[in-house]
PDB file of C-alpha atoms (C1' of nucleotides) in Angstrom:
ATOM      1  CA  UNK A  12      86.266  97.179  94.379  1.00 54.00           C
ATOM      2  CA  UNK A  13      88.541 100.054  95.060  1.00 55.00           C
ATOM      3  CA  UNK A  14      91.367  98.349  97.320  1.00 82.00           C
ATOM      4  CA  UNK A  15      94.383 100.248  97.936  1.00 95.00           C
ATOM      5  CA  UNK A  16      96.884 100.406 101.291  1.00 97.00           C
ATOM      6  CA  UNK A  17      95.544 103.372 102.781  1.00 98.00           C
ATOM      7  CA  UNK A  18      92.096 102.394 103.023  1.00 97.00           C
ATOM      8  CA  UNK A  19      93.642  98.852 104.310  1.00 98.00           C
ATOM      9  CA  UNK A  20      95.233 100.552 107.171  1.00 98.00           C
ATOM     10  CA  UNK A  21      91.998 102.925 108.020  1.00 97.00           C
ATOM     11  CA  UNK A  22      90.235 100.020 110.088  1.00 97.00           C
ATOM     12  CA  UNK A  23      92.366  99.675 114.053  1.00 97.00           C
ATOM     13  CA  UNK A  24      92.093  95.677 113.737  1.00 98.00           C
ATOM     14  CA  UNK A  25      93.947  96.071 110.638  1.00 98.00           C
ATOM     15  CA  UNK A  26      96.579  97.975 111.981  1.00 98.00           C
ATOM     16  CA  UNK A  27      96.832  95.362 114.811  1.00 98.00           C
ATOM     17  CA  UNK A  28      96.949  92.675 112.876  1.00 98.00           C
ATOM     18  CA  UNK A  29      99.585  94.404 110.519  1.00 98.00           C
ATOM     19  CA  UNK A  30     101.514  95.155 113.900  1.00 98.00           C
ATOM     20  CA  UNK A  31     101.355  91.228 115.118  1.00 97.00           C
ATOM     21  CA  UNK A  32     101.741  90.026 112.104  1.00 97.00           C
ATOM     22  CA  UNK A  33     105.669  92.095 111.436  1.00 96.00           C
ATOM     23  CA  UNK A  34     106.848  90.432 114.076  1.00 94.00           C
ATOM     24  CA  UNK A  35     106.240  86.821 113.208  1.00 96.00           C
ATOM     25  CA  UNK A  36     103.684  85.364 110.567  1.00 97.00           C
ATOM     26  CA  UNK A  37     101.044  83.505 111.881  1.00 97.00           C
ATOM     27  CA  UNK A  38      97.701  81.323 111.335  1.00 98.00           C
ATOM     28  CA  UNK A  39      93.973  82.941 111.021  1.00 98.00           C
ATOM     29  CA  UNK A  40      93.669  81.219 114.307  1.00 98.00           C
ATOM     30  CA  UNK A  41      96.675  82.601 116.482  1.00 98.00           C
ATOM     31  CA  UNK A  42      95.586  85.834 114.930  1.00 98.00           C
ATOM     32  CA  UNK A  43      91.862  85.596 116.144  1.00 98.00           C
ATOM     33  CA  UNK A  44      93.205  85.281 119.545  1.00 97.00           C
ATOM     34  CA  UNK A  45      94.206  88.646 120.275  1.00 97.00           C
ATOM     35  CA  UNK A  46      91.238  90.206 119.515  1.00 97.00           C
ATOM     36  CA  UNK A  47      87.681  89.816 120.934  1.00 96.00           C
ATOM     37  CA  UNK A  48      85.587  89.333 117.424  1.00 97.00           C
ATOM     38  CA  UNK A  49      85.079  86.150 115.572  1.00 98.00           C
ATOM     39  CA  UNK A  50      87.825  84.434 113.670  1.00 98.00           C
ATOM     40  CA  UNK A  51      85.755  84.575 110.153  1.00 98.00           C
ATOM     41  CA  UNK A  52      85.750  88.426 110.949  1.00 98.00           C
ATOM     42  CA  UNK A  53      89.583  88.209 111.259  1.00 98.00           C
ATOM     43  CA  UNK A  54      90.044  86.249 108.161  1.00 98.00           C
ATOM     44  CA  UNK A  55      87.967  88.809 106.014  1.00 98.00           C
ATOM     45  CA  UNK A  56      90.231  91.097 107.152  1.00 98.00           C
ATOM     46  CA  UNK A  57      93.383  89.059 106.011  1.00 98.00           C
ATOM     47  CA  UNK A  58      91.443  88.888 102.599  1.00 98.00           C
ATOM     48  CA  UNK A  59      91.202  92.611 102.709  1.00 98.00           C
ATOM     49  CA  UNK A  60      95.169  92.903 103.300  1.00 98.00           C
ATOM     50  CA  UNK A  61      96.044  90.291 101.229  1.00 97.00           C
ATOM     51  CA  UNK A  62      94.230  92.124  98.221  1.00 96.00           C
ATOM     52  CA  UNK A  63      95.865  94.626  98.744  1.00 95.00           C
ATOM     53  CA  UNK A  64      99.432  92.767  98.782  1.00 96.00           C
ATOM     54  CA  UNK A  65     100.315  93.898 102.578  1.00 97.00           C
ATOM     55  CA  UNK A  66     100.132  90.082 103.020  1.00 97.00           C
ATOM     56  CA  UNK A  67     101.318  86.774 101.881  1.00 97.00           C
ATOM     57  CA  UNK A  68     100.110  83.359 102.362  1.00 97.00           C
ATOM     58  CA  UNK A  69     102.256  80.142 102.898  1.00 96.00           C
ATOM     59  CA  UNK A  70     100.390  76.885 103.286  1.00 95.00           C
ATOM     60  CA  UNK A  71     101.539  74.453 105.869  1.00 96.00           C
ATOM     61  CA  UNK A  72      99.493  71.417 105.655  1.00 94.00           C
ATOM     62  CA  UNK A  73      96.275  72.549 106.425  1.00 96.00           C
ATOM     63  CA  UNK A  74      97.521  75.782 108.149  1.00 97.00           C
ATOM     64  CA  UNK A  75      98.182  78.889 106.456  1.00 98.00           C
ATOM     65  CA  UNK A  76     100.537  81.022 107.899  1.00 98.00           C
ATOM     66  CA  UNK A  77     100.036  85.016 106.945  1.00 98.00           C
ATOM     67  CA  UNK A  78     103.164  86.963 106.395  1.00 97.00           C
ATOM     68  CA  UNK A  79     103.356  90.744 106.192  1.00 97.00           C
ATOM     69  CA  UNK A  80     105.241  92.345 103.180  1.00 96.00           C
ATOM     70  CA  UNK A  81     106.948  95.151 104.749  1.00 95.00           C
ATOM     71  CA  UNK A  82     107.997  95.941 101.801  1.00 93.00           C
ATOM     72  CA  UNK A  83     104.327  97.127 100.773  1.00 96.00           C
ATOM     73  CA  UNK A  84     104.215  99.363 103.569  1.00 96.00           C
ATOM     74  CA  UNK A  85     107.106 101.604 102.140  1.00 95.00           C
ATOM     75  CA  UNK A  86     104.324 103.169 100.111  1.00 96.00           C
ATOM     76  CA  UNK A  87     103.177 104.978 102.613  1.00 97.00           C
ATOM     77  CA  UNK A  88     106.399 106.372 103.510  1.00 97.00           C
ATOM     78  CA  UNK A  89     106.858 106.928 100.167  1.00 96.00           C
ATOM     79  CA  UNK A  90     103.546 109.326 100.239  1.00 97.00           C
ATOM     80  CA  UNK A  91     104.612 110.797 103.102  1.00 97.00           C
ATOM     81  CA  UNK A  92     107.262 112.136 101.273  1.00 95.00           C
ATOM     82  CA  UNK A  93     106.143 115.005  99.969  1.00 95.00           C
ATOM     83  CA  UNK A  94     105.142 116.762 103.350  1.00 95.00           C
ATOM     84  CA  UNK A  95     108.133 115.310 104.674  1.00 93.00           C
ATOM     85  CA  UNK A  96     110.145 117.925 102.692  1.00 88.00           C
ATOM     86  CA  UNK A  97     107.649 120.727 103.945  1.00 89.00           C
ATOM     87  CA  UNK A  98     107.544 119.599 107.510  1.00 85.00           C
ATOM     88  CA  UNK A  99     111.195 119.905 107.413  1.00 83.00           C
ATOM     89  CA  UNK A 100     111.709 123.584 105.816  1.00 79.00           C
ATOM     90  CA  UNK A 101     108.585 125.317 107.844  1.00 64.00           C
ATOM     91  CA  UNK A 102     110.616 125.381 111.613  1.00 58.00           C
ATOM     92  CA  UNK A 103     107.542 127.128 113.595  1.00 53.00           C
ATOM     93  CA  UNK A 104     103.822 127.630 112.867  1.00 54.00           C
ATOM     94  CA  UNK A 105     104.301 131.432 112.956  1.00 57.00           C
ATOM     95  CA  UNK A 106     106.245 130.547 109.124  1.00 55.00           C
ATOM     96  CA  UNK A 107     103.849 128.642 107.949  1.00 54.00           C
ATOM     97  CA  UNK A 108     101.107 131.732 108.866  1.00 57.00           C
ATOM     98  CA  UNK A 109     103.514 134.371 107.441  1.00 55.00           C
ATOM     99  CA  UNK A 110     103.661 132.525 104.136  1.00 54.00           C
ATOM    100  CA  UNK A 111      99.887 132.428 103.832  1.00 57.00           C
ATOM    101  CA  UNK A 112      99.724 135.802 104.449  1.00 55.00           C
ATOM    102  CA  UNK A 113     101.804 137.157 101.832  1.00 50.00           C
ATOM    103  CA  UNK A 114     100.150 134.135  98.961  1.00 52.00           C
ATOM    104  CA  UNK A 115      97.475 135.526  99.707  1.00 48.00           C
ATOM    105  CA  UNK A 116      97.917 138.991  99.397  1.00 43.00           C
ATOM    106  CA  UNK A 117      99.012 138.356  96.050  1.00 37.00           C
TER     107      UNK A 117
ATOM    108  CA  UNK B   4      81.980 109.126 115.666  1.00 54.00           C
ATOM    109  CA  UNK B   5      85.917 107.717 115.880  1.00 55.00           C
ATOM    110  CA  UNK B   6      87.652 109.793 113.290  1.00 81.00           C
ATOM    111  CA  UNK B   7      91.438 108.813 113.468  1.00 95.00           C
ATOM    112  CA  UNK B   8      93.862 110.862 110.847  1.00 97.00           C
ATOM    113  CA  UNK B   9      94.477 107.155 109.174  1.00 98.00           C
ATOM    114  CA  UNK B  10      90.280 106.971 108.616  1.00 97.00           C
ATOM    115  CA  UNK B  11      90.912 110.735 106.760  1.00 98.00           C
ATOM    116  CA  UNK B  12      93.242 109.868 104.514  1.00 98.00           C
ATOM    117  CA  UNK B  13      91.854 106.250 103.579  1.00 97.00           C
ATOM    118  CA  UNK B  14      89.525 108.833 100.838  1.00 97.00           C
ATOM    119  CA  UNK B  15      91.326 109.233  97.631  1.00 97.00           C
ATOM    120  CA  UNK B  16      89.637 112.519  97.305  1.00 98.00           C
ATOM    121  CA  UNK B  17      90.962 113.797 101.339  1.00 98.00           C
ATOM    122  CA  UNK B  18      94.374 112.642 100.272  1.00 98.00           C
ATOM    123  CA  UNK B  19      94.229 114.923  97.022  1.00 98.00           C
ATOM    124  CA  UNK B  20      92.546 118.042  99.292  1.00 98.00           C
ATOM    125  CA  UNK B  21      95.774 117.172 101.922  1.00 98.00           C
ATOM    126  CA  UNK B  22      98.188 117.748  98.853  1.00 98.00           C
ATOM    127  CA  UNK B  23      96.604 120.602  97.295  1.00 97.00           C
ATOM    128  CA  UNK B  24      96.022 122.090 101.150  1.00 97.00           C
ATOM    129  CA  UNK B  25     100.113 121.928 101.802  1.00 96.00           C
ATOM    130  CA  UNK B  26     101.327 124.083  99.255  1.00 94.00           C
ATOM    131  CA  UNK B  27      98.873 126.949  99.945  1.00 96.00           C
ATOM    132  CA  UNK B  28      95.944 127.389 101.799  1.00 97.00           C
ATOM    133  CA  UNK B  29      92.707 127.873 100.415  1.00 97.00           C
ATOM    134  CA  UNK B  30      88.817 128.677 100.720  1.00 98.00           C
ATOM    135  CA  UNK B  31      86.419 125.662 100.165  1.00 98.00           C
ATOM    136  CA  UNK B  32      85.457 127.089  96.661  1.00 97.00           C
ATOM    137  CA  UNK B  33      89.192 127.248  95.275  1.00 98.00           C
ATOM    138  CA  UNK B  34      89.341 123.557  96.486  1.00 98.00           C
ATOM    139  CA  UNK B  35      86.233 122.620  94.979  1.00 97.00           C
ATOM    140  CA  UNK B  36      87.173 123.863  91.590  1.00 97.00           C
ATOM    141  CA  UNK B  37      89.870 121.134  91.578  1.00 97.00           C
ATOM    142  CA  UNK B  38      87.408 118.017  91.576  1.00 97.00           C
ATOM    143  CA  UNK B  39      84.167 116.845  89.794  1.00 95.00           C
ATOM    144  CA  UNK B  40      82.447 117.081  93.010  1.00 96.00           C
ATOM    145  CA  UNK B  41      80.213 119.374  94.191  1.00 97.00           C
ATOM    146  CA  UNK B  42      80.937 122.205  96.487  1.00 98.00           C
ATOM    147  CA  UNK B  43      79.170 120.540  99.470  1.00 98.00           C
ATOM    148  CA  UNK B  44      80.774 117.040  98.961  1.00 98.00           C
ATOM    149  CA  UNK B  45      84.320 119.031  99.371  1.00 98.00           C
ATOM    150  CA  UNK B  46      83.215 120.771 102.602  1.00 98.00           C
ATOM    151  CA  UNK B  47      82.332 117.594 104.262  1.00 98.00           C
ATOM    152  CA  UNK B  48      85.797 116.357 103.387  1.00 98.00           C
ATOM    153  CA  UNK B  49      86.730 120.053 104.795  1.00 98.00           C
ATOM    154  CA  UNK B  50      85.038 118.761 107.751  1.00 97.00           C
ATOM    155  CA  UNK B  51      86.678 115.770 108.498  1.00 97.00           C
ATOM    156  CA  UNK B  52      89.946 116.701 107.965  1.00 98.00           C
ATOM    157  CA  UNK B  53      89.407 119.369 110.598  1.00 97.00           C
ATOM    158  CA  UNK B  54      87.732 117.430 112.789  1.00 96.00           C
ATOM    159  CA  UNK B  55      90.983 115.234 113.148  1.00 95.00           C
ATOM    160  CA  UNK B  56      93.110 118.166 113.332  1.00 95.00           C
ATOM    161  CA  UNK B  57      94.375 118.237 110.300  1.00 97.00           C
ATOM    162  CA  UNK B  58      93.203 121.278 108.765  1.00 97.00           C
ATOM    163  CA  UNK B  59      92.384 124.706 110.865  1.00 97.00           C
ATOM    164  CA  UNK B  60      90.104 127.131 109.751  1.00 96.00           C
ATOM    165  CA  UNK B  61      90.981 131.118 108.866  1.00 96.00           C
ATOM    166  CA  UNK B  62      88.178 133.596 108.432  1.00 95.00           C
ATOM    167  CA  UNK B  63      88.697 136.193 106.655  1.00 95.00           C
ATOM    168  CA  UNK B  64      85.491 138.404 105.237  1.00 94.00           C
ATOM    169  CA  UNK B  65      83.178 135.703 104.284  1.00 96.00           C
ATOM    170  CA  UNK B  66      86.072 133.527 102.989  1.00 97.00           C
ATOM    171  CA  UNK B  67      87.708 131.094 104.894  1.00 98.00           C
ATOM    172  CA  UNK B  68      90.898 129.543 104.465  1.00 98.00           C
ATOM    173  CA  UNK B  69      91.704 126.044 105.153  1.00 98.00           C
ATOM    174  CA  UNK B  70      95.468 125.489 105.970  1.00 97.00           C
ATOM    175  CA  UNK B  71      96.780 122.272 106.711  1.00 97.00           C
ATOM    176  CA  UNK B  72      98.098 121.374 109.987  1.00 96.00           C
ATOM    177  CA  UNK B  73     101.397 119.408 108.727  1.00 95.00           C
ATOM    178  CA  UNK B  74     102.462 118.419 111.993  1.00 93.00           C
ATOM    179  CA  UNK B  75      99.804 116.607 112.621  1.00 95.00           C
ATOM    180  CA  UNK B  76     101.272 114.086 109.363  1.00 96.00           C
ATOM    181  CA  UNK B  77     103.762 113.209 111.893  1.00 95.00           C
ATOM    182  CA  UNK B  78     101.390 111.217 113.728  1.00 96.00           C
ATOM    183  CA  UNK B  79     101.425 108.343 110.452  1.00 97.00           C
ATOM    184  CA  UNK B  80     105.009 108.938 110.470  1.00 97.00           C
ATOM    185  CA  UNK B  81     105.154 108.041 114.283  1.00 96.00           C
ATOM    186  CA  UNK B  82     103.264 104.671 113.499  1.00 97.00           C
ATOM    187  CA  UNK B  83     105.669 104.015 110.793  1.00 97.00           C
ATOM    188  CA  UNK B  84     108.411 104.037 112.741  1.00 95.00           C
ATOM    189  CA  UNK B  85     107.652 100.423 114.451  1.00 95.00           C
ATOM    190  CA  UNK B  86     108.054  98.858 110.591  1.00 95.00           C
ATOM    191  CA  UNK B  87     110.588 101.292 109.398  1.00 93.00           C
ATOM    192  CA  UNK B  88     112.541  99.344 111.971  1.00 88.00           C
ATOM    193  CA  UNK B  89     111.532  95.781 111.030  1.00 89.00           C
ATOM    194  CA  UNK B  90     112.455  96.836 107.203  1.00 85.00           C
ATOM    195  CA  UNK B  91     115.567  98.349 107.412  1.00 84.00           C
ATOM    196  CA  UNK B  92     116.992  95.103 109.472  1.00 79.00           C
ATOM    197  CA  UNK B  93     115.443  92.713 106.999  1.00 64.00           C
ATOM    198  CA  UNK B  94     117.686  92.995 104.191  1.00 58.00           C
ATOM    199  CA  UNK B  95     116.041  90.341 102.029  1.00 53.00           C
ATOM    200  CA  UNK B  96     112.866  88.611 101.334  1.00 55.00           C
ATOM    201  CA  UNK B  97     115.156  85.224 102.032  1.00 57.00           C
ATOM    202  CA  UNK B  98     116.013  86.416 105.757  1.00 55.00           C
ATOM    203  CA  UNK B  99     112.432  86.918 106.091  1.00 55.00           C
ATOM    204  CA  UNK B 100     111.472  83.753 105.148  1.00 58.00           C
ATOM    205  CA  UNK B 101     114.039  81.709 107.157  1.00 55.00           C
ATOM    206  CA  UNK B 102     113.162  83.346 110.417  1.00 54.00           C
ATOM    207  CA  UNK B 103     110.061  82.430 110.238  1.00 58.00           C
ATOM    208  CA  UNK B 104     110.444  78.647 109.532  1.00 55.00           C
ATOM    209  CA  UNK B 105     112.805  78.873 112.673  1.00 51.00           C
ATOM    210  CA  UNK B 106     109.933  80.369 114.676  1.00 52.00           C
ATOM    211  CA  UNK B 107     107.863  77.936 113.546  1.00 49.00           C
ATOM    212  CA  UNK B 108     109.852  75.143 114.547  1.00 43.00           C
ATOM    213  CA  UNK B 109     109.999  75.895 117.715  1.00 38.00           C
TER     214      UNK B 109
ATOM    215  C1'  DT C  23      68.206 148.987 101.117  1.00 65.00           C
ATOM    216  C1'  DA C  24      68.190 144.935  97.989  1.00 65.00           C
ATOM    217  C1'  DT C  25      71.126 141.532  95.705  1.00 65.00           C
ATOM    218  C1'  DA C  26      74.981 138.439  95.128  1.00 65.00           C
ATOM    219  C1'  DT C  27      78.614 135.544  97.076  1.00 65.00           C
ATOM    220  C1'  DT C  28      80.534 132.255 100.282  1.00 65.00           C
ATOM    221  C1'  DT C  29      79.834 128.860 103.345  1.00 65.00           C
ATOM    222  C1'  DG C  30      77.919 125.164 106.549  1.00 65.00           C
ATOM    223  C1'  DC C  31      74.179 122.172 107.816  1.00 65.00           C
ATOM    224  C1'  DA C  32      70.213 119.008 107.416  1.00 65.00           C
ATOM    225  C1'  DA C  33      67.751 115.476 104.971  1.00 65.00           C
ATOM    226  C1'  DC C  34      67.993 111.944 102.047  1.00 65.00           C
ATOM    227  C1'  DC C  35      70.000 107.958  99.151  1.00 65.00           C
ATOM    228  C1'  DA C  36      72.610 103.985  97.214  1.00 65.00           C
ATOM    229  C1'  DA C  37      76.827 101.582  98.180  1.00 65.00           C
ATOM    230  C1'  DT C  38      80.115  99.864 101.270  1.00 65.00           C
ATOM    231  C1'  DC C  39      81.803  98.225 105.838  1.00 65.00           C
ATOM    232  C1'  DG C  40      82.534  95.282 109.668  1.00 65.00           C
ATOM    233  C1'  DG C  41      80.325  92.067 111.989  1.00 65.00           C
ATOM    234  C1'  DT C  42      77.527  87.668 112.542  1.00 65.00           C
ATOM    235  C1'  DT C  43      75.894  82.732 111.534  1.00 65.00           C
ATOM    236  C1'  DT C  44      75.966  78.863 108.560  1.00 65.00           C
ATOM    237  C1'  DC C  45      78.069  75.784 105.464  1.00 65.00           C
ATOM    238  C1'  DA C  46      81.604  73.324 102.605  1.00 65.00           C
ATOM    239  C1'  DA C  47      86.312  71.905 101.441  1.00 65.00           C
ATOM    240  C1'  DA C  48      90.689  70.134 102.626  1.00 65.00           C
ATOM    241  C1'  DA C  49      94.152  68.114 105.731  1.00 65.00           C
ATOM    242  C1'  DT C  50      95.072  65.565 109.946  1.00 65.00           C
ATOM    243  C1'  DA C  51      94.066  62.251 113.725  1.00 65.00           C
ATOM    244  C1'  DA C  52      91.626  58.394 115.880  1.00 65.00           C
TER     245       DA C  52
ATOM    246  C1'  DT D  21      87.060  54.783 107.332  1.00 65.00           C
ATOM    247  C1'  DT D  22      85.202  58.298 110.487  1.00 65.00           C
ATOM    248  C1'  DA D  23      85.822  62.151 113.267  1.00 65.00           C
ATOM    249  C1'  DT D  24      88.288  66.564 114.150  1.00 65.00           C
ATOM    250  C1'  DT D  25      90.693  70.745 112.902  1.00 65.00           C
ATOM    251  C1'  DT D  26      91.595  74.654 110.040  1.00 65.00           C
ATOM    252  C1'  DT D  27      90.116  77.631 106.841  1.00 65.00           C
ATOM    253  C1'  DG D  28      87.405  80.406 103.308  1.00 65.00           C
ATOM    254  C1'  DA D  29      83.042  81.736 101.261  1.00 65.00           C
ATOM    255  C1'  DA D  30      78.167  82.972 101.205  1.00 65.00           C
ATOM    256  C1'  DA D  31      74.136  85.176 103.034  1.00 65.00           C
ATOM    257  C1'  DC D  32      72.521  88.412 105.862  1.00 65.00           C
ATOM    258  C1'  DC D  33      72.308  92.728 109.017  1.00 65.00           C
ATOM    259  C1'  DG D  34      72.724  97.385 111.068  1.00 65.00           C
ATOM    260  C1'  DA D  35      75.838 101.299 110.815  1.00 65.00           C
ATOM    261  C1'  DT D  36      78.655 104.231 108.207  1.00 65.00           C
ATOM    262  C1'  DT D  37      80.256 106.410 103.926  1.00 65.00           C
ATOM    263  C1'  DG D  38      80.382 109.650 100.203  1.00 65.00           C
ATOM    264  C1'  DG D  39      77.456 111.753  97.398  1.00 65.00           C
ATOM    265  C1'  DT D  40      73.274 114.697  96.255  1.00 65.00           C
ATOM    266  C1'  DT D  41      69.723 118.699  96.745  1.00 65.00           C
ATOM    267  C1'  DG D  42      67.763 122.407  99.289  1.00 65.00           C
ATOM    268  C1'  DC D  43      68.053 125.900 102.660  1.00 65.00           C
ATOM    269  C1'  DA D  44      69.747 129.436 105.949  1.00 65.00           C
ATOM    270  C1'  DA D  45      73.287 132.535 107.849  1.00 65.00           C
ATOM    271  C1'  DA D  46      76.758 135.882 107.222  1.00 65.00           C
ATOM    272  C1'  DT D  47      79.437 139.057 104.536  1.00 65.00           C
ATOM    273  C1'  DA D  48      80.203 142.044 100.523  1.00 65.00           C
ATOM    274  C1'  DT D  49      78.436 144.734  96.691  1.00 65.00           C
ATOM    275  C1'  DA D  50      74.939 147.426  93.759  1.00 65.00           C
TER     276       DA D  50
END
DNA sequence: TATATTTGCAACCAATCGGTTTCAAAATAA
DNA sequence: TTATTTTGAAACCGATTGGTTGCAAATATA
């Protein structure tokens, strides 16, 4: 079972949760509220996010608030990186076509 | 057929093509040669990517180059930027953690 | 011309995905 | 104790995914 962050963040209820969730961490429950689909859907989607450490759990009694890791989510910045660097050094599309031109010439 | 740019790059195999695509571009058989895969696997990745936008297509003879479209990266970049916010003001798992207790509370 | 190369598309397949309904466990409330 | 609430897990389902093989179109080469 092949679960990393950027498959995590393909689905857009994911991303929605992920989004509610940063700004305050909250039960299945409150969760399942903003969204029209079951709350079992919604919590196999927390399982899904939690595998993949984008979430935390902390048990209140019998509630269990879900807490995004922020930190986690640095890794896609982190991959980002490295077309960060070229989005920044090619300043118009007419570069970027030059430069193909000549590699391929070669 | 939703195909979002965060559904392309949730394939291990799309985020490889993406990387190899940036430094130079290239004709479906020079990417191909890269992976296990067949040929025809690779162009349906090919596919995908361009259907999003992020690749465009260059014939030339009965070659055709794939190039990829880096501005179109920006877009995950964009999305970022609502948790980029959240993590550079959190400057410790602690702060975290006693905000939401507080929010709890109320 | 005939042949080889490069590519995309269609058909098919097993595995996975996102959803549902049903059920059980644990904590709280009456 | 006996409900009620909150949650996760299991079984199931149709749709989608990523892969394959086979074929056809277009260009280049002999």
């Amino acid at each position: 079972m092949r679960r990393d962050i950027f498959q995590a963040i393909a689905d857009p209820t994911r991303r929605a949760i992920i989004a509610i969730i940063a700004i305050q961490a909250m039960t299945p429950n409150a969760i399942a509220e903003h969204f029209d689909t079951s709350r079992q859907a919604i919590s196999k989607h927390l399982r899904i996010l939690s595998e993949c450490e984008l979430l935390t759990k902390k048990q209140e009694g019998r509630e269990i608030y879900y807490q995004l890791q922020i930190e986690k989510m640095k890794e896609i910045d982190k991959w980002l990186n490295q077309f960060r660097k070229i989005w920044e050094s090619r300043f118009s599309q007419l570069d970027n076509l030059l430069s193909t031109i000549k590699n391929n010439k070669k």
